[in-house]
PDB file of C-alpha atoms and ligand atoms in Angstrom:
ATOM      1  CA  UNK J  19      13.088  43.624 -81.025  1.00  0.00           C
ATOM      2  CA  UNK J  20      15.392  43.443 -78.493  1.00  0.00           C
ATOM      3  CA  UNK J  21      18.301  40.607 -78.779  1.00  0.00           C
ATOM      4  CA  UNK J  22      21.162  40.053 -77.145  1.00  0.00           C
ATOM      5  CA  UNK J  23      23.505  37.595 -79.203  1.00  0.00           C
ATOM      6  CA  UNK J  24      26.943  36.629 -79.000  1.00  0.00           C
ATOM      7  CA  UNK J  25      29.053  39.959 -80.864  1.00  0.00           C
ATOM      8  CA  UNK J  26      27.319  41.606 -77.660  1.00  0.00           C
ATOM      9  CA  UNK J  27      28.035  39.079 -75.228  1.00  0.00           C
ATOM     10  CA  UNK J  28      31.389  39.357 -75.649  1.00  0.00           C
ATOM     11  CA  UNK J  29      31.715  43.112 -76.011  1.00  0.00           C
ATOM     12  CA  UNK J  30      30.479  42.939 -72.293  1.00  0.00           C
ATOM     13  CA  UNK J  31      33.005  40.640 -71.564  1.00  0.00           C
ATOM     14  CA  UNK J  32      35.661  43.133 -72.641  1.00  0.00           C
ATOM     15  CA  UNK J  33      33.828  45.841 -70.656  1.00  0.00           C
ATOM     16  CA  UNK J  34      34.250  44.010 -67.575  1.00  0.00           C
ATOM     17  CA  UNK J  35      37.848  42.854 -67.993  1.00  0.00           C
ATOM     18  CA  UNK J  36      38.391  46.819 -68.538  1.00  0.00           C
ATOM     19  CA  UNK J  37      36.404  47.745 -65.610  1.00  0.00           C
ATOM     20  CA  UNK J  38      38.601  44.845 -63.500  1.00  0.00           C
ATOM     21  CA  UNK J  39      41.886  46.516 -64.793  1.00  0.00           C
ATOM     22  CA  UNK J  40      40.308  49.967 -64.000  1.00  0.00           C
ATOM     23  CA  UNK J  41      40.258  49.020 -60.020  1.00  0.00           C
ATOM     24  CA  UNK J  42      36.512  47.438 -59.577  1.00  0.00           C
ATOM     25  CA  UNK J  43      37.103  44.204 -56.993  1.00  0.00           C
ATOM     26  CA  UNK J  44      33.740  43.341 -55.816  1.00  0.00           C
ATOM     27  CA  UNK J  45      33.065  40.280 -58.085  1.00  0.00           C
ATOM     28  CA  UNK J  46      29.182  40.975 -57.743  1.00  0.00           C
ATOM     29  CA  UNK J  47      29.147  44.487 -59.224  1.00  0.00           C
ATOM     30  CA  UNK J  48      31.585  42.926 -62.634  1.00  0.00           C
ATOM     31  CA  UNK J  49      28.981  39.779 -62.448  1.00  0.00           C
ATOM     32  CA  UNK J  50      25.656  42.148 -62.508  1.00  0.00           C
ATOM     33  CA  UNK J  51      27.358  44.406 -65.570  1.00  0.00           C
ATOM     34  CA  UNK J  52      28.316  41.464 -66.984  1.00  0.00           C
ATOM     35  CA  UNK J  53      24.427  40.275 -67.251  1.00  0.00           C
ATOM     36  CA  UNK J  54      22.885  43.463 -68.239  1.00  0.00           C
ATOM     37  CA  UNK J  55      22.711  44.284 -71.891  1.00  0.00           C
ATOM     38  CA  UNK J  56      23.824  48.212 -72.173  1.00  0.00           C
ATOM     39  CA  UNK J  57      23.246  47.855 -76.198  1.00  0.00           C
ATOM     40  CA  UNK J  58      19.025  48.068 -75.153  1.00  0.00           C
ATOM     41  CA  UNK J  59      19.403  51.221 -73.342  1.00  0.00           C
ATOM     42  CA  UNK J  60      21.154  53.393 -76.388  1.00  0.00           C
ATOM     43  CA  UNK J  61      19.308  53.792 -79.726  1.00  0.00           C
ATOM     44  CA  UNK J  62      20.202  50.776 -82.125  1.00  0.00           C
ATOM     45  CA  UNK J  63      22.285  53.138 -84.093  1.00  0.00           C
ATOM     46  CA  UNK J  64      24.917  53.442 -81.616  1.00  0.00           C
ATOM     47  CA  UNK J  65      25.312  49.295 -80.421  1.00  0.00           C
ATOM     48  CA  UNK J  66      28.703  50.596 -81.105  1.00  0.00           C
ATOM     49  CA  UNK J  67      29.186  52.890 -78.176  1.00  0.00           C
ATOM     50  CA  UNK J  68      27.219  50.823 -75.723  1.00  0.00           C
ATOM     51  CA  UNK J  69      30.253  48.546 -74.650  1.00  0.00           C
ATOM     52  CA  UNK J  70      32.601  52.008 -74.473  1.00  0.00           C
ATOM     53  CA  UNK J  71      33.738  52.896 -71.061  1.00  0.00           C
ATOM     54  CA  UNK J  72      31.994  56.288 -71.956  1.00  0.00           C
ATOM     55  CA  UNK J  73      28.843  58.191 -71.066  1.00  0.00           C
ATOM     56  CA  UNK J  74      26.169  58.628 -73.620  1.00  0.00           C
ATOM     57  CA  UNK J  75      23.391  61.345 -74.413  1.00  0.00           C
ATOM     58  CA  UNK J  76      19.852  59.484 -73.882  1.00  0.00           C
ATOM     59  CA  UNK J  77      17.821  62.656 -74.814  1.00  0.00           C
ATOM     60  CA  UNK J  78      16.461  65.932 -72.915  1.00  0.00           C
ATOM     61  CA  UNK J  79      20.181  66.609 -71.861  1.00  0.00           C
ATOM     62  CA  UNK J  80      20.474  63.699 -70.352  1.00  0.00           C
ATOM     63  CA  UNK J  81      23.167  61.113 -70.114  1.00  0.00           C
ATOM     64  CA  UNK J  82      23.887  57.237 -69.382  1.00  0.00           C
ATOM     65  CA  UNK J  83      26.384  57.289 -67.113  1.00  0.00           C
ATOM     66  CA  UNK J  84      29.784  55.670 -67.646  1.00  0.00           C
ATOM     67  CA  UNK J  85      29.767  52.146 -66.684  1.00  0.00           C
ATOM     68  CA  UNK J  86      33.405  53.291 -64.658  1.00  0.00           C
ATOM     69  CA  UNK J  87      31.130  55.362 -62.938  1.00  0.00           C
ATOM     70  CA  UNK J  88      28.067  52.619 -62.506  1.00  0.00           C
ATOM     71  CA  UNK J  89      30.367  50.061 -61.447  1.00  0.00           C
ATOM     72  CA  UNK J  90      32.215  52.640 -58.773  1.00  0.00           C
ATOM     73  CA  UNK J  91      28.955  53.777 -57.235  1.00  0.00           C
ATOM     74  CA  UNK J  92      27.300  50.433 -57.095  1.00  0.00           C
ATOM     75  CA  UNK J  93      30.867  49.014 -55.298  1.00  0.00           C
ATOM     76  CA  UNK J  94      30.954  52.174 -53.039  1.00  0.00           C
ATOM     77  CA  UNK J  95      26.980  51.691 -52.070  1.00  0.00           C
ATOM     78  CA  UNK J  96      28.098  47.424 -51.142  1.00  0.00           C
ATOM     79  CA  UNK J  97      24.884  46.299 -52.076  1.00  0.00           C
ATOM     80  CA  UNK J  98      23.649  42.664 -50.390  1.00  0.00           C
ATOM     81  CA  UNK J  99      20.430  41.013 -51.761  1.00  0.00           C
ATOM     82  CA  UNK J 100      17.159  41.830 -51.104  1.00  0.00           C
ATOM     83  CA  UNK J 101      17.976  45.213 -49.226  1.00  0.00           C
ATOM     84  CA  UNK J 102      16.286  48.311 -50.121  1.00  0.00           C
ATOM     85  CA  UNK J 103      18.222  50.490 -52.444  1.00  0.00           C
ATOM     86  CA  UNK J 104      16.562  54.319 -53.434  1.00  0.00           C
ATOM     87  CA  UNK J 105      17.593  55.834 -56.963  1.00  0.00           C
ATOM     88  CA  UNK J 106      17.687  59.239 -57.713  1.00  0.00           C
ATOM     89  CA  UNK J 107      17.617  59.822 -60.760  1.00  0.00           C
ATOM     90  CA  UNK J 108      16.484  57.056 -63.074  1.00  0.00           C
ATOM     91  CA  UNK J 109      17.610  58.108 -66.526  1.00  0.00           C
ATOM     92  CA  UNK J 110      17.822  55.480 -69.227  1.00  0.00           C
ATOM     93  CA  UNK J 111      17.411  53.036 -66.054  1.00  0.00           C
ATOM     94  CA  UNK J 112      20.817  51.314 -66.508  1.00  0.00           C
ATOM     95  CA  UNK J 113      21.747  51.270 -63.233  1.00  0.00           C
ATOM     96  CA  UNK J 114      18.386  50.610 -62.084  1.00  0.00           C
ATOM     97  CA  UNK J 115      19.375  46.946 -63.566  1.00  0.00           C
ATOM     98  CA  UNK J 116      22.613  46.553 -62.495  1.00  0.00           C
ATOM     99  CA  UNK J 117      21.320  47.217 -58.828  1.00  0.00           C
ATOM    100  CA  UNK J 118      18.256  44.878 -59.410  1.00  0.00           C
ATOM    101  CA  UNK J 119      21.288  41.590 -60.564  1.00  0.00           C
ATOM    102  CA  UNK J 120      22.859  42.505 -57.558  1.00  0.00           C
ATOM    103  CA  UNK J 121      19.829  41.381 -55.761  1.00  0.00           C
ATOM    104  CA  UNK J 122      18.403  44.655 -54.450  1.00  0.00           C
ATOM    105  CA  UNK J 123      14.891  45.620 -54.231  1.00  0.00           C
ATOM    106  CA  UNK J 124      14.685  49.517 -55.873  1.00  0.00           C
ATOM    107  CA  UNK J 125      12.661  52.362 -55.690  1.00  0.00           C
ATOM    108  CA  UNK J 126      13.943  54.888 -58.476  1.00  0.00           C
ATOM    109  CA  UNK J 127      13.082  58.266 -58.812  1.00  0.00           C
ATOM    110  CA  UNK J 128      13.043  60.647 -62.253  1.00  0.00           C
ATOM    111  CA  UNK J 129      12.027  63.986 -62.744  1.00  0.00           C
ATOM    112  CA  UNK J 130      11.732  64.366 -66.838  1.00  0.00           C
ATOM    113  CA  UNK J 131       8.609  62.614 -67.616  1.00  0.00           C
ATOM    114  CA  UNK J 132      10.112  61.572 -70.795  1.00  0.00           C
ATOM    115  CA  UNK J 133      12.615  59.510 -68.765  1.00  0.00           C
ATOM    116  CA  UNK J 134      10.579  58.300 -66.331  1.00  0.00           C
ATOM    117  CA  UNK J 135       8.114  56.648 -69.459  1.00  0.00           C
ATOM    118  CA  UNK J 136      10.739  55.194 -71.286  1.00  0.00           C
ATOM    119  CA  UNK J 137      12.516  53.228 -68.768  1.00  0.00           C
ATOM    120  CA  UNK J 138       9.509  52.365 -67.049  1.00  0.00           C
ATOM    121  CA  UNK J 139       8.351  50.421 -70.379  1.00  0.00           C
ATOM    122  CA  UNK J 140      11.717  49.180 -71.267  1.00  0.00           C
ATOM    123  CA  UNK J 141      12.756  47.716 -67.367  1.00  0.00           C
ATOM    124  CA  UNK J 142       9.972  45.323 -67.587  1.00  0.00           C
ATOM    125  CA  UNK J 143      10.811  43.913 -71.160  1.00  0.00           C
ATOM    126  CA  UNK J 144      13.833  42.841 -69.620  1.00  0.00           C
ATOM    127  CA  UNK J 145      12.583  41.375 -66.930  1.00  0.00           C
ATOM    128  CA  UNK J 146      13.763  43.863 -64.309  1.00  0.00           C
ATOM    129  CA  UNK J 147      10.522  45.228 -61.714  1.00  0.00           C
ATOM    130  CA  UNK J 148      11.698  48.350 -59.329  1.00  0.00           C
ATOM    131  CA  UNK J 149       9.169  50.479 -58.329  1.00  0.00           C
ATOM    132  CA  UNK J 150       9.250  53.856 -60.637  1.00  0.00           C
ATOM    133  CA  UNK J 151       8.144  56.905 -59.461  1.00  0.00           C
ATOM    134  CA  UNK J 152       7.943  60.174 -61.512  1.00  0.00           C
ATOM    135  CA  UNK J 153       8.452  63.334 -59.203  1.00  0.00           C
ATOM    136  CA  UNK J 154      11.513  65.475 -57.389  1.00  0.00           C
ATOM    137  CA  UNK J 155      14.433  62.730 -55.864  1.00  0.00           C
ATOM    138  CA  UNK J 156      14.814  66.407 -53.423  1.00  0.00           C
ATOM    139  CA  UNK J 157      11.949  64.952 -51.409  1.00  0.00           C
ATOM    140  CA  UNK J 158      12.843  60.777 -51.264  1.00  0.00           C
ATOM    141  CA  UNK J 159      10.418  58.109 -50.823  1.00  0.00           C
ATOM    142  CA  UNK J 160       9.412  58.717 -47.100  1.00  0.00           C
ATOM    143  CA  UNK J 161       6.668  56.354 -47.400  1.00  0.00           C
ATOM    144  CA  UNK J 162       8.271  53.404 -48.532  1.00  0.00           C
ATOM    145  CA  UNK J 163      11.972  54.170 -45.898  1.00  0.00           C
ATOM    146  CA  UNK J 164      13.921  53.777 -44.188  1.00  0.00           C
ATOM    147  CA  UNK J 165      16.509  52.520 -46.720  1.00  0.00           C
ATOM    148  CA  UNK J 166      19.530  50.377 -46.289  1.00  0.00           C
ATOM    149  CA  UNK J 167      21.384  52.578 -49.558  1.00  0.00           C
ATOM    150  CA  UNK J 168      20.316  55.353 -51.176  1.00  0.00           C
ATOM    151  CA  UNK J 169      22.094  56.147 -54.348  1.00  0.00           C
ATOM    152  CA  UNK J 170      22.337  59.518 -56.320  1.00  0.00           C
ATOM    153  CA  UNK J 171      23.075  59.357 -60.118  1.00  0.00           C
ATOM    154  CA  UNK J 172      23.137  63.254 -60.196  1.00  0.00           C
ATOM    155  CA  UNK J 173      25.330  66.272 -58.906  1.00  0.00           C
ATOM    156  CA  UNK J 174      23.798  67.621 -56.141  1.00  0.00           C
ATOM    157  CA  UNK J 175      25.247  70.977 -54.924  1.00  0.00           C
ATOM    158  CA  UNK J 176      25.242  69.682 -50.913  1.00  0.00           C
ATOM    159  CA  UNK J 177      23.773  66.803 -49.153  1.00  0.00           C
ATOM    160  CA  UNK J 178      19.869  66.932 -49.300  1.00  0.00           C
ATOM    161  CA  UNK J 179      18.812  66.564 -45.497  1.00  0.00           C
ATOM    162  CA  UNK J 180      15.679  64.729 -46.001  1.00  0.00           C
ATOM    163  CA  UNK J 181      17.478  61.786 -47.844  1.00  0.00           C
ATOM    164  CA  UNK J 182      19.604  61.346 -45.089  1.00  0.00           C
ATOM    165  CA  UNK J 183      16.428  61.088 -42.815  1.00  0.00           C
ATOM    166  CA  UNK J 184      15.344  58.124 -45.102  1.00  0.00           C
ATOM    167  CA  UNK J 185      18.629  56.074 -44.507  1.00  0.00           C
ATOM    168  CA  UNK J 186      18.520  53.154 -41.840  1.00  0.00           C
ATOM    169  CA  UNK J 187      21.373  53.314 -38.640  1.00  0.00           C
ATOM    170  CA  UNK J 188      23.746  51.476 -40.451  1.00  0.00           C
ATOM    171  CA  UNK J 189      23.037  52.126 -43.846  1.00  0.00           C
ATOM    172  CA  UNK J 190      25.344  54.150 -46.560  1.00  0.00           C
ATOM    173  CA  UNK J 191      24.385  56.878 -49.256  1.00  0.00           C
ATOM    174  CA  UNK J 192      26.835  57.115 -52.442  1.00  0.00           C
ATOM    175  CA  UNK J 193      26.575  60.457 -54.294  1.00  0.00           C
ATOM    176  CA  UNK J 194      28.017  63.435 -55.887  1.00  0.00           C
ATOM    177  CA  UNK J 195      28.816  66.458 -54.477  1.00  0.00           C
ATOM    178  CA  UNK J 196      29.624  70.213 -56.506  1.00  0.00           C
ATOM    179  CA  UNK J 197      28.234  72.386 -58.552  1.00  0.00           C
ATOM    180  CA  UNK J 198      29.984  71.787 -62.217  1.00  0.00           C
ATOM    181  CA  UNK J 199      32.429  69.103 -60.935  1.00  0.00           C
ATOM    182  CA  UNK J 200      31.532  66.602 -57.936  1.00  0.00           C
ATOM    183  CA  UNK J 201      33.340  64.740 -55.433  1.00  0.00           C
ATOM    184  CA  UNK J 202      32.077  61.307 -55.347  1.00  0.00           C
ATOM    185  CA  UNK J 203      31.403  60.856 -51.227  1.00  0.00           C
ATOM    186  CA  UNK J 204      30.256  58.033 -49.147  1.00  0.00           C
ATOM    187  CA  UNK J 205      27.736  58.545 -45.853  1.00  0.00           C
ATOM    188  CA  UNK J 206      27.096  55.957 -43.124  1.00  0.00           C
ATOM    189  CA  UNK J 207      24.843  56.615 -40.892  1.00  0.00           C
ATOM    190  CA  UNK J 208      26.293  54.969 -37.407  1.00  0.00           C
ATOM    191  CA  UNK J 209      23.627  56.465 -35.011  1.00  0.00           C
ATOM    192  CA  UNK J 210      20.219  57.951 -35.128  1.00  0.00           C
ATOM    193  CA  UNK J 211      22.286  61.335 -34.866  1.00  0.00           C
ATOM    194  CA  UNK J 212      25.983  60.681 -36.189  1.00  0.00           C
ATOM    195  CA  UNK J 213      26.942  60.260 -40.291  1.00  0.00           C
ATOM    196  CA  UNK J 214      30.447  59.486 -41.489  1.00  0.00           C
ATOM    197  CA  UNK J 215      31.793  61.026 -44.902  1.00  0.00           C
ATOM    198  CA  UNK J 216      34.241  59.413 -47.194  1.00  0.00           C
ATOM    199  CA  UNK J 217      35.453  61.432 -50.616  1.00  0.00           C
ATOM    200  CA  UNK J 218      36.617  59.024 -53.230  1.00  0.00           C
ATOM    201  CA  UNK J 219      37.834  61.807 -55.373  1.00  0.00           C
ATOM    202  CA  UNK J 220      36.537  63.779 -58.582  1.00  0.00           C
ATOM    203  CA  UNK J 221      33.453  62.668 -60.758  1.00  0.00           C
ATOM    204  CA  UNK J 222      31.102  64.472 -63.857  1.00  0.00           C
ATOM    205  CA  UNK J 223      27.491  64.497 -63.200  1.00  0.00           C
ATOM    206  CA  UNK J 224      24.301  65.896 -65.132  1.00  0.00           C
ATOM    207  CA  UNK J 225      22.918  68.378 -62.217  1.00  0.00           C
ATOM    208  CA  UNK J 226      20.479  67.274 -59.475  1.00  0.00           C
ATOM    209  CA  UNK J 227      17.666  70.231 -60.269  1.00  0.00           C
ATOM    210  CA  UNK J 228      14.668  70.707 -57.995  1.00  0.00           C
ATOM    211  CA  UNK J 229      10.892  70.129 -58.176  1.00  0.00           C
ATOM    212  CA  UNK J 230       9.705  68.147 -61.667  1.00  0.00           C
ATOM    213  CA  UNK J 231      10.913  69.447 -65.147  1.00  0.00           C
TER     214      UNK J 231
HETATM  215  N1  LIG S 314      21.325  56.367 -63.426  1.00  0.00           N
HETATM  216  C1  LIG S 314      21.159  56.926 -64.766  1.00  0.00           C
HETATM  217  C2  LIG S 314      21.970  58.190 -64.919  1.00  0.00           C
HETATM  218  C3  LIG S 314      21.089  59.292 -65.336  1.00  0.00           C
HETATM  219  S1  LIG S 314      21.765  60.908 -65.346  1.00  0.00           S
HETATM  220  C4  LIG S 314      21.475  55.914 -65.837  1.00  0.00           C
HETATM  221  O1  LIG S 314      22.020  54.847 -65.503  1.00  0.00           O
HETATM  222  O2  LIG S 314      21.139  56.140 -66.993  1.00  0.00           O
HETATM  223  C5  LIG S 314      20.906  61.637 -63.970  1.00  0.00           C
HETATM  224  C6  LIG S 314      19.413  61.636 -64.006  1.00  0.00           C
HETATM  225  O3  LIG S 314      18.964  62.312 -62.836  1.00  0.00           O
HETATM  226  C7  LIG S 314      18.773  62.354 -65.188  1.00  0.00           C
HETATM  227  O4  LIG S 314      17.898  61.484 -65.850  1.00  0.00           O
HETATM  228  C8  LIG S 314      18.028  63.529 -64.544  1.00  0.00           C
HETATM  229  O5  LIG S 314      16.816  63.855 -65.210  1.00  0.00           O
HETATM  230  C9  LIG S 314      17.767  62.985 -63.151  1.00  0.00           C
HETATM  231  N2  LIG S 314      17.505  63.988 -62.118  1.00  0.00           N
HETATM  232  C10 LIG S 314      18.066  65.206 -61.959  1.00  0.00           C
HETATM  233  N3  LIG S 314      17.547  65.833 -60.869  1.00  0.00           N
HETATM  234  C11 LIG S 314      16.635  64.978 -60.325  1.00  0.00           C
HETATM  235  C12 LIG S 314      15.750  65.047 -59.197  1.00  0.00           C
HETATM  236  N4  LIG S 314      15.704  66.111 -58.391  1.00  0.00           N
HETATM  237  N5  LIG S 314      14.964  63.981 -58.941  1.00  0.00           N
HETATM  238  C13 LIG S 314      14.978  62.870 -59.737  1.00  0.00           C
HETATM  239  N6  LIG S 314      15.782  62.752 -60.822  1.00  0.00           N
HETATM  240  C14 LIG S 314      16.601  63.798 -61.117  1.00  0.00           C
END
C-alpha cells in the first residue's frame, strides 16, 4: 500500500527548506518536490533515505537521482504549464513527477525494460499520466516534437544531434555532458540554425548508453 502520512510530510518539508538553503529560487520547482512523495519510489526498507539529499540505487545499476540534482535540472529547464517536456531516461520516474506538478505534459524515455515496467505501473497509482516509451532516448520522440524542453537524466558523452532537431526555436535542453564526470549545460535554441550553451558547473550521472539494454 502506498501512504503518505504526516512523519513523511514533514521529512519533505525539511528536504525543501535544504534544497532552498542549497540555492533553488524558483518557488514552483520547491512547491512540485514538496508534493511528490520520494518514500514510493525507494523500496519500503529504505523510507529512511528517501528524504536524504542523496542519490539512491533503484536496481540494474541504476540510480534515483539526488533531489539537489532534480530540483537544479528542473529550475535550469524553467518549466511553464502545459508545455511539452521530453525525458531521457526515466528511471524510478521521480522526476517524471516532479515535471508533471509543475504542470508539464511528458514524454519519457527508458532503455532497461525493467525500468521502463516499474515506473510505468507505479506513475499511474499516483495519479501522474506521461506518456512512457521503452526504447533508445539516442533517437527522441520525432513523432510526437517539436518540444519546448527536453531534459536528460543521464551523462551523455556530447550533445546528441537529433535531440536538438526535436527542440522548438525558443525552447531549452538541460543535460549532462562527459564521460565519467559531466558538466551540467543549458541549450536554447534562438533560430532554426543558432543554439546557445550555458555550463552550470560539475555533476555525477549514470551513463547515457546507446540502442536498448
Ligand atoms: N530521472 C531518473 C534518473 C534515472 S538515472 C529518476 O528520477 O529516477 C538515468 C536513467 O537513464 C537510467 O534509468 C538509465 O537506464 C537511463 N538511460 C541511459 N541511457 C539511456 C538511453 N539511451 N535512452 C533512455 N534511457 C537511458
Amino acid at each position: 500500500m502506498l501512504s503518505d502520512g504526516y512523519r513523511e510530510q514533514g521529512m519533505r518539508v525539511q528536504l525543501v527548506q535544504l534544497l532552498a538553503q542549497k540555492g533553488i529560487t524558483n518557488a514552483a520547482v520547491l512547491n512540485a518536490i514538496g508534493k511528490v512523495p520520494r518514500h514510493f519510489f525507494l523500496d519500503s526498507a529504505f523510507i529512511d533515505f528517501a528524504y536524504a539529499d542523496k542519490a539512491f540505487p533503484i536496481g540494474v545499476g541504476q540510480t534515483i537521482s539526488q533531489p539537489f540534482t532534480v530540483a537544479l535540472q528542473t529550475q535550469l529547464l524553467d518549466v511553464h504549464k502545459d508545455e511539452k517536456v521530453l525525458e531521457i531516461g526515466t528511471g524510478s520516474g521521480y522526476q517524471t513527477s516532479v515535471l508533471i506538478e509543475m504542470g508539464a505534459k511528458v514524454f519519457t524515455i527508458e532503455r532497461q525494460r525493467e525500468l521502463y515496467n516499474k515506473a510505468s505501473q507505479l506513475l499511474p497509482q499516483m495519479g501522474y499520466h506521461p506518456h512512457f516509451f521503452y526504447g533508445d532516448g539516442y533517437l527522441g520522440k520525432p513523432t510526437y516534437g517539436p518540444f519546448d524542453k527536453i531534459l536528460v537524466t543521464a551523462g551523455a558523452p556530447s550533445i546528441p544531434e537529433k535531440l536538438l532537431a526535436q527542440l522548438k526555436i525558443g525552447g531549452i535542453m538541460v543535460i549532462p555532458i562527459g564521460e565519467h564526470q559531466q558538466r551540467m549545460i543549458r541549450i536554447c535554441r534562438t533560430t532554426e540554425g543558432e543554439f546557445t550553451q550555458e555550463d552550470f558547473g560539475n555533476c555525477a550521472f549514470v551513463p547515457m548508453l546507446e540502442g536498448k539494454n
